[in-house]
Coordinates of C-alpha atoms in Angstrom, one line a residue:
Chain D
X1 CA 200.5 51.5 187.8
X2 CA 198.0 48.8 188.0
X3 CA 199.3 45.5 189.7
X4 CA 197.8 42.3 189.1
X5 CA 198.9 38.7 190.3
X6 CA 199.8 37.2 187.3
X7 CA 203.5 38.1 185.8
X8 CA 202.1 37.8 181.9
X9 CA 199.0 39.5 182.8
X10 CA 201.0 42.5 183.9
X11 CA 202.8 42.5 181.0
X12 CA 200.1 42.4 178.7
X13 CA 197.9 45.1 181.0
X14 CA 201.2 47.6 181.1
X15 CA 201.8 47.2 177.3
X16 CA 198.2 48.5 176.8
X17 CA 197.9 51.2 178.9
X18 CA 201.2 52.2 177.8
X19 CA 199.7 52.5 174.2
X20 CA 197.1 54.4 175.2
X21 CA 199.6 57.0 174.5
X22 CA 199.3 57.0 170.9
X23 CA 196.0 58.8 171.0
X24 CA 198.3 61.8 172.0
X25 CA 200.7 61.8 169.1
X26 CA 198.8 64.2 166.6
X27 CA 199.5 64.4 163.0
X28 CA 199.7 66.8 160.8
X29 CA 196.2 66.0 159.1
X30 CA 192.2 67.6 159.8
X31 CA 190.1 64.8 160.3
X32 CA 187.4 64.8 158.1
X33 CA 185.3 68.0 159.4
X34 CA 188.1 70.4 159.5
X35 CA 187.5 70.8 163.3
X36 CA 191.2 69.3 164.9
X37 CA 194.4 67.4 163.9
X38 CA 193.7 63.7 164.0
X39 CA 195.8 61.7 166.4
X40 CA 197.6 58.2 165.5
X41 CA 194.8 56.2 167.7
X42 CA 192.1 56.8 166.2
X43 CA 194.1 57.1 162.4
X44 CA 194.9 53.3 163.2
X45 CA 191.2 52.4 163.1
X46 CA 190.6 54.4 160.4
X47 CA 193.2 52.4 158.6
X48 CA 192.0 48.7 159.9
X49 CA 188.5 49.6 158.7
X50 CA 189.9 50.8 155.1
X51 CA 191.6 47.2 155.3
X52 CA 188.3 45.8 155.7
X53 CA 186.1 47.7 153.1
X54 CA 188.7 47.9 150.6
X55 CA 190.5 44.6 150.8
X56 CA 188.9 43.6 147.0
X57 CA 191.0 46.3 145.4
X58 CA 194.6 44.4 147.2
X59 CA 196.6 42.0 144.7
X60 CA 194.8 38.4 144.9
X61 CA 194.8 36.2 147.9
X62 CA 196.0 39.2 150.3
X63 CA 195.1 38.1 154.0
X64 CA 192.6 41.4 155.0
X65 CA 193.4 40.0 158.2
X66 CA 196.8 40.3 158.8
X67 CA 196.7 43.9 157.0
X68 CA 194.5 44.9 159.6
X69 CA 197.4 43.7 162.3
X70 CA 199.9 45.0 160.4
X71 CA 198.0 48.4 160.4
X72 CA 196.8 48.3 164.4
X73 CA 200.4 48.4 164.9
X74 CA 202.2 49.8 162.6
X75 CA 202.1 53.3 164.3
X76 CA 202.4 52.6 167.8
X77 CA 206.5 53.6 167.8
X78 CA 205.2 57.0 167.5
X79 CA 204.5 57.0 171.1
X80 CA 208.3 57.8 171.7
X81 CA 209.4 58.7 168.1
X82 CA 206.2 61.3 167.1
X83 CA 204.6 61.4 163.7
X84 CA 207.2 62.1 160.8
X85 CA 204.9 64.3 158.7
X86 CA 205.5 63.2 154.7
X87 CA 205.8 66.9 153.3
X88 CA 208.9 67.5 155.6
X89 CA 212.9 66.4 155.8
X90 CA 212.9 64.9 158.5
X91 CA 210.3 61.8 157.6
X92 CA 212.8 59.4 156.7
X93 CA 216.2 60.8 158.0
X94 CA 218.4 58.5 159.7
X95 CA 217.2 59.8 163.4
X96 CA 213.4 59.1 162.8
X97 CA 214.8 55.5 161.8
X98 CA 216.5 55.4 165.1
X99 CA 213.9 56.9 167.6
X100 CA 211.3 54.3 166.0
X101 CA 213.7 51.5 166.5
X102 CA 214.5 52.5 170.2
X103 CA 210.8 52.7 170.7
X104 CA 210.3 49.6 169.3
X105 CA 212.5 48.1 171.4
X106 CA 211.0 50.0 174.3
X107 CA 207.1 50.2 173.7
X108 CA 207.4 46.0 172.5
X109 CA 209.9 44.5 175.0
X110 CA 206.8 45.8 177.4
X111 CA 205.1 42.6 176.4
X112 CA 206.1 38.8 177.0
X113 CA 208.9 37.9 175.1
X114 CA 207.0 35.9 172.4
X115 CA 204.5 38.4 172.1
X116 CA 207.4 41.3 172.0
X117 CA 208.6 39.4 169.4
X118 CA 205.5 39.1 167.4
X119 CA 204.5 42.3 167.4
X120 CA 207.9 43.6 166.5
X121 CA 207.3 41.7 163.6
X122 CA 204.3 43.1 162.7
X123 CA 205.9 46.6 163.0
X124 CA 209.3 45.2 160.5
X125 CA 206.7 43.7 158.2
X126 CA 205.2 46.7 157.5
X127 CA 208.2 49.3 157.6
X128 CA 209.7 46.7 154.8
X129 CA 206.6 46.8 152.5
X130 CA 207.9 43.4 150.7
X131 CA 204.7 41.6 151.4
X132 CA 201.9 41.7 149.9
X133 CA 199.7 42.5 152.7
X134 CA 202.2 45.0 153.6
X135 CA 202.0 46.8 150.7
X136 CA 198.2 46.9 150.6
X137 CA 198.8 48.4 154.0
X138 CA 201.3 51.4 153.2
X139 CA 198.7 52.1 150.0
X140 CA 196.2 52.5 152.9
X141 CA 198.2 54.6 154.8
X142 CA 199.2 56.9 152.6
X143 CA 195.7 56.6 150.8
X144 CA 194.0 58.2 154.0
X145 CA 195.5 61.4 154.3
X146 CA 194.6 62.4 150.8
X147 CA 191.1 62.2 150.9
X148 CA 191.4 64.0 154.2
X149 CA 193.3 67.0 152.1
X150 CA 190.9 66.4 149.4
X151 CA 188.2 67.5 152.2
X152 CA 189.9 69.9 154.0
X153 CA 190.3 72.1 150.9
X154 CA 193.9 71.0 151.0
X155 CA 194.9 70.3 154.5
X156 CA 198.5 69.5 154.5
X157 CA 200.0 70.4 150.4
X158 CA 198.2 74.1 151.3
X159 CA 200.4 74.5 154.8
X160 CA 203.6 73.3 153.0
X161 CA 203.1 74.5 149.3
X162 CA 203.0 71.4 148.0
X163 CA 203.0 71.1 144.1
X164 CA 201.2 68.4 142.4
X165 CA 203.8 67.0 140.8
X166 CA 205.6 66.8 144.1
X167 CA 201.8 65.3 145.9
X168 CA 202.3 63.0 142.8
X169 CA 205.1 61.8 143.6
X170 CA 205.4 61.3 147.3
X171 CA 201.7 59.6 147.5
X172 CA 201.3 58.0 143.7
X173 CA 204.1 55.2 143.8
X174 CA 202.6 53.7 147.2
X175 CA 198.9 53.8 146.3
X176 CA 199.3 52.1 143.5
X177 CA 201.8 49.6 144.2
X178 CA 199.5 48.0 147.0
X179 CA 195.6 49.7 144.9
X180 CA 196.0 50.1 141.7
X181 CA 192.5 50.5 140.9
X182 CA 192.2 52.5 143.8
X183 CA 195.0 55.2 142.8
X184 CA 193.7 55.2 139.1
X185 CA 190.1 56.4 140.8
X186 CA 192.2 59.0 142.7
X187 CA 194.3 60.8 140.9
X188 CA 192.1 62.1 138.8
X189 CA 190.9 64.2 141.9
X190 CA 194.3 65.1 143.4
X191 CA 195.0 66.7 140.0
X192 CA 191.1 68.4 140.0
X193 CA 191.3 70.0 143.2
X194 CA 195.1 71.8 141.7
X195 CA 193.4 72.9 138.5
X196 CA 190.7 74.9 141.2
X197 CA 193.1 76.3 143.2
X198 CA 195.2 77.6 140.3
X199 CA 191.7 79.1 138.4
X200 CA 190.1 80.7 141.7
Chain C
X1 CA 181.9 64.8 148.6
X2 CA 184.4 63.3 146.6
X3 CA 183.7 61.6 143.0
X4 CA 185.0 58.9 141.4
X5 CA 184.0 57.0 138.3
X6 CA 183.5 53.6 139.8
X7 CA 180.2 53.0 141.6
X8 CA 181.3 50.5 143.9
X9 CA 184.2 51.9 144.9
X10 CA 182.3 55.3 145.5
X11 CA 180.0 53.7 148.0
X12 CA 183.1 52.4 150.1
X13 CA 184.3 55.6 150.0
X14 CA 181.1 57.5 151.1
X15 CA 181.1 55.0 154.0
X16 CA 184.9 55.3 155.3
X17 CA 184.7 59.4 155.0
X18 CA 181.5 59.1 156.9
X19 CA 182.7 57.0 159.8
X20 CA 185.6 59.5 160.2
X21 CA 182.4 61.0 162.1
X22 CA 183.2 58.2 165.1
X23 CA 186.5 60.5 165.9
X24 CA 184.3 63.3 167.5
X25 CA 181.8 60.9 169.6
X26 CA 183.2 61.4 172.9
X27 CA 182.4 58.6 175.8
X28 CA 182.6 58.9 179.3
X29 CA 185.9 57.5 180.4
X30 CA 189.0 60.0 180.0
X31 CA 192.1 59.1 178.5
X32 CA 194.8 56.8 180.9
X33 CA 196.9 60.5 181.4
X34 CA 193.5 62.3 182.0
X35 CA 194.3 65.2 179.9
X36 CA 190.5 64.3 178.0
X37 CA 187.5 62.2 177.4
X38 CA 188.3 59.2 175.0
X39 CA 186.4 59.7 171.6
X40 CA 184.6 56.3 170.2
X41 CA 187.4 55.9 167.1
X42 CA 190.7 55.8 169.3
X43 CA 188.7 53.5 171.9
X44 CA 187.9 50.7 168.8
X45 CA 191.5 51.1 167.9
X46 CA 192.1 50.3 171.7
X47 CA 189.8 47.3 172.0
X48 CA 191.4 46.2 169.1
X49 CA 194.7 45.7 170.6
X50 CA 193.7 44.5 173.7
X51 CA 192.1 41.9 171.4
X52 CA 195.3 41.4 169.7
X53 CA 197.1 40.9 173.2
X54 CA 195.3 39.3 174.8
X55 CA 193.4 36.1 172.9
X56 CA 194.9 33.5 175.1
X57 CA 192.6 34.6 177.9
X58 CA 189.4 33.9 175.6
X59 CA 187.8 30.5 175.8
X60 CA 189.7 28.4 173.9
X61 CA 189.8 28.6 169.9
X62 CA 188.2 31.9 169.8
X63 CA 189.4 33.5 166.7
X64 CA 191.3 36.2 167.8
X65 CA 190.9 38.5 164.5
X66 CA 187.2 37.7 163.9
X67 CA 187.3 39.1 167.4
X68 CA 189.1 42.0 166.0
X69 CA 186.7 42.2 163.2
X70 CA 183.9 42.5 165.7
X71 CA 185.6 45.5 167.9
X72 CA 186.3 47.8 164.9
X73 CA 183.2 47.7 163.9
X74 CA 180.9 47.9 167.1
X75 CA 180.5 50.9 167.5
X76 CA 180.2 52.8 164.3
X77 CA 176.6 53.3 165.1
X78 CA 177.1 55.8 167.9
X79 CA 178.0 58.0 165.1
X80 CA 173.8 58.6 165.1
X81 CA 173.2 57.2 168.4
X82 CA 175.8 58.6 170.5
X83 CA 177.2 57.0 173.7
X84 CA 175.2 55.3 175.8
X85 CA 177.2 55.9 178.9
X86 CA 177.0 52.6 181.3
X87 CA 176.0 54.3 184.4
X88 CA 173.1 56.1 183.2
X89 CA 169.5 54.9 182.6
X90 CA 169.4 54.9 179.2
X91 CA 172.1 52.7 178.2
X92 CA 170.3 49.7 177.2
X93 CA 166.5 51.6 176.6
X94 CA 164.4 51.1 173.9
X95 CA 165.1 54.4 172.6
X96 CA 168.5 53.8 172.2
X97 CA 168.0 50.3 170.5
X98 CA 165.8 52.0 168.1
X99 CA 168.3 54.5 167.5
X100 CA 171.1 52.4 166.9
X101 CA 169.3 50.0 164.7
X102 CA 168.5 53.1 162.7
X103 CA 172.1 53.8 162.8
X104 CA 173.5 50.8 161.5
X105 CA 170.8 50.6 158.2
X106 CA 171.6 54.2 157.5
X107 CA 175.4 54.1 158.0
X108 CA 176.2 50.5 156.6
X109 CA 173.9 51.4 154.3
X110 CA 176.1 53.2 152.0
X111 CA 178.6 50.6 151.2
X112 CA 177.8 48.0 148.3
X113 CA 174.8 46.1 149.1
X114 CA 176.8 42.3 149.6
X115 CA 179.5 44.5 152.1
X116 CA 176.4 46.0 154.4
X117 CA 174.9 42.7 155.3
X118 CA 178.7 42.0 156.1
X119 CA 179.3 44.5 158.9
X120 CA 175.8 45.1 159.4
X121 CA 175.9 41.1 160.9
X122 CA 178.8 41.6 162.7
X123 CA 177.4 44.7 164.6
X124 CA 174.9 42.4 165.3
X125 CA 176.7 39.6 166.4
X126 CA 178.3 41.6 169.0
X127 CA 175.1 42.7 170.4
X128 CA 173.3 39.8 170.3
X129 CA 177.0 37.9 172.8
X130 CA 176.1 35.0 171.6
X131 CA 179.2 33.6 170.3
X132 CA 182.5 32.4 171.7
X133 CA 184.1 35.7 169.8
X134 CA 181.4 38.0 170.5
X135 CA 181.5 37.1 174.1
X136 CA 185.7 38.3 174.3
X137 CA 184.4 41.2 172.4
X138 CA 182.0 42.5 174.9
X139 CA 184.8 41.8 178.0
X140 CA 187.2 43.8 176.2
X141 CA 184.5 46.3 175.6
X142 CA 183.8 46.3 179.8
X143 CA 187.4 45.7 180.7
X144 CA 189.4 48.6 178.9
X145 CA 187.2 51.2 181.0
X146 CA 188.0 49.7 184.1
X147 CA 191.7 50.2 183.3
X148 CA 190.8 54.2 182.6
X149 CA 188.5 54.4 185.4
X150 CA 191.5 53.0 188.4
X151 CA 194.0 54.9 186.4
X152 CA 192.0 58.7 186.7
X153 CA 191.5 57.7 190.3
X154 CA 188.1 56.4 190.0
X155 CA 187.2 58.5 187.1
X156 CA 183.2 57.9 186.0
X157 CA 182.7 55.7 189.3
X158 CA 183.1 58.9 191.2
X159 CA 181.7 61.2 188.4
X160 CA 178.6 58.7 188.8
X161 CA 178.4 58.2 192.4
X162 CA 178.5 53.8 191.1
X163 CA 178.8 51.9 194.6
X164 CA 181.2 49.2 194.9
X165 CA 178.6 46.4 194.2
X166 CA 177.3 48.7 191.3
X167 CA 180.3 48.2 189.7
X168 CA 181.2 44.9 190.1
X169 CA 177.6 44.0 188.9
X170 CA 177.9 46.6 185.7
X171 CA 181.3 45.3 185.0
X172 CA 181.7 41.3 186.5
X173 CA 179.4 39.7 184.9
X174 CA 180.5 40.2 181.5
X175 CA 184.0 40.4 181.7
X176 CA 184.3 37.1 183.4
X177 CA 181.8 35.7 180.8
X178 CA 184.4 36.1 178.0
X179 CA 187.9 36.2 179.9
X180 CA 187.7 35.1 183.7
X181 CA 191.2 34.7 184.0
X182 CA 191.3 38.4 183.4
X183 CA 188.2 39.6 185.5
X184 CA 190.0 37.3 188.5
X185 CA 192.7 39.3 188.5
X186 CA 191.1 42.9 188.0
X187 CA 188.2 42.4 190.8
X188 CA 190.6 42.9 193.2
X189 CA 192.1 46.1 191.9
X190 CA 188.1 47.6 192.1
X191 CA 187.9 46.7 196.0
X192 CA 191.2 48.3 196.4
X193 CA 190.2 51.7 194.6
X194 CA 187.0 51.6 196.9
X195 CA 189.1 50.7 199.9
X196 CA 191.3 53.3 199.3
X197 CA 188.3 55.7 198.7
X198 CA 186.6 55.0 202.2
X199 CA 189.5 55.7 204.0
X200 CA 191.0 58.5 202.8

């Protein structure tokens, strides 16, 4: 441990080396080369830049901004709860809820209290998905991962035999809830890449 | 490559699949538990919290998410330049400018012409350290290694043979330009790990 003179400052400084954790936590995606899993670090700044490139496709007046916090955070309970990959039970089961919650309350109440507080915020904003910016930010999220697959030959519906209807279903709602426009340009490839792999 | 029938959207595309590339640029410094070197993606991400965390040690009314904005971005031209490791000659040669400037016209190049000249300024905008947000940029930038470097018990101080008064003159300078409070209180960590060093 590191130890500063300046109670906030050690706060802040033990909150973010704590975090450096998350590059870590792997997920079940191939980053874009096929060559590893991706972990949740550097997936988080893959995220915040999709916030920033793609903001124009969000529902008018979204803050870009505040997506981009919401999304720098909205991972970082993985650090004690792990990735909850979206093709198995498990992903939103009761205990996943309660490990992220504990480490919420863990990986947060690191920080000053007012800044515990706002960042827990951040991460209920986003889990709730009933803002707008928070919905552009769950689009993103779940947007990333299929064009990852869509590279990888894929990636994650090969390993768990997932259908297209099922892909449909489990990525479609989000995406175009929070980008529209974004899941109409999409889809259409999702469903090309199951027509090849059913005509080899 | 992935094709979708809306030219705009298909440059923004083409841009975030090809700075998934920033994931395999590896830097110097490990990660905090040493297990690895820290790739260029997860280390944005990083910067982008401490950003996030720490504002209220930048001069005062720095915007804390144009700050943000700068970090994400900053380094997206390593993805043709590489690393330009601190400690080493080349970091700030002409050959590297050249090759990062190349960078950026070739990578922000393939988003929409008006988005470009967006991140394309702000890469230059933290370079150039000119302004108030720039300036906390680049201490972050200087700071987070520091952190890595006392944590892996030196780490690319001792890879590099970097003298005390190496560091603090690689380092000082420019943390305490954007966030003294901070560099006041992390000097002293540095002349402890080089106290402890000499007297083992």
């Amino acid at each position: 441990m590191l130890n500063v003179h300046n109670a906030r400052l050690q706060q802040q400084l033990d909150f973010l080396i704590e975090i450096d954790r998350l590059k870590t936590v792997l997920r079940q995606s191939q980053i874009a080369n096929g060559s590893r899993r991706e972990n949740t670090a550097e997936h988080s700044w893959h995220l915040a830049m999709f916030a920033l490139v793609l903001a124009e496709h969000a529902a008018p007046k979204v803050d870009a901004l505040h997506v981009i916090r919401l999304l720098l955070v909205h991972d970082i309970v993985e650090i004690d709860a792990g990735d909850a990959p979206i093709h198995t039970v498990g992903a939103n089961s009761d205990a996943q809820l309660q490990a992220e919650t504990a480490g919420a309350q863990r990986i947060f109440g690191l920080l000053p209290a007012d800044q515990a507080t706002t960042l827990r915020a951040l991460w209920e904003e986003f889990e709730a998905a009933q803002t707008p910016e928070a919905r552009f930010a769950k689009s993103l999220d779940r947007l990333q991962p299929v064009l990852l697959n869509l590279l990888n030959g894929g990636g994650t519906w090969t390993q768990n035999a997932v259908t297209l209807e099922q892909g449909l279903n489990r990525y479609g709602p989000t995406i175009e809830r929070g980008a529209p426009s974004v899941w109409y340009a999409i889809k259409p490839l999702i469903e090309a890449h199951y027509r090849d792999v059913s005509q080899p």
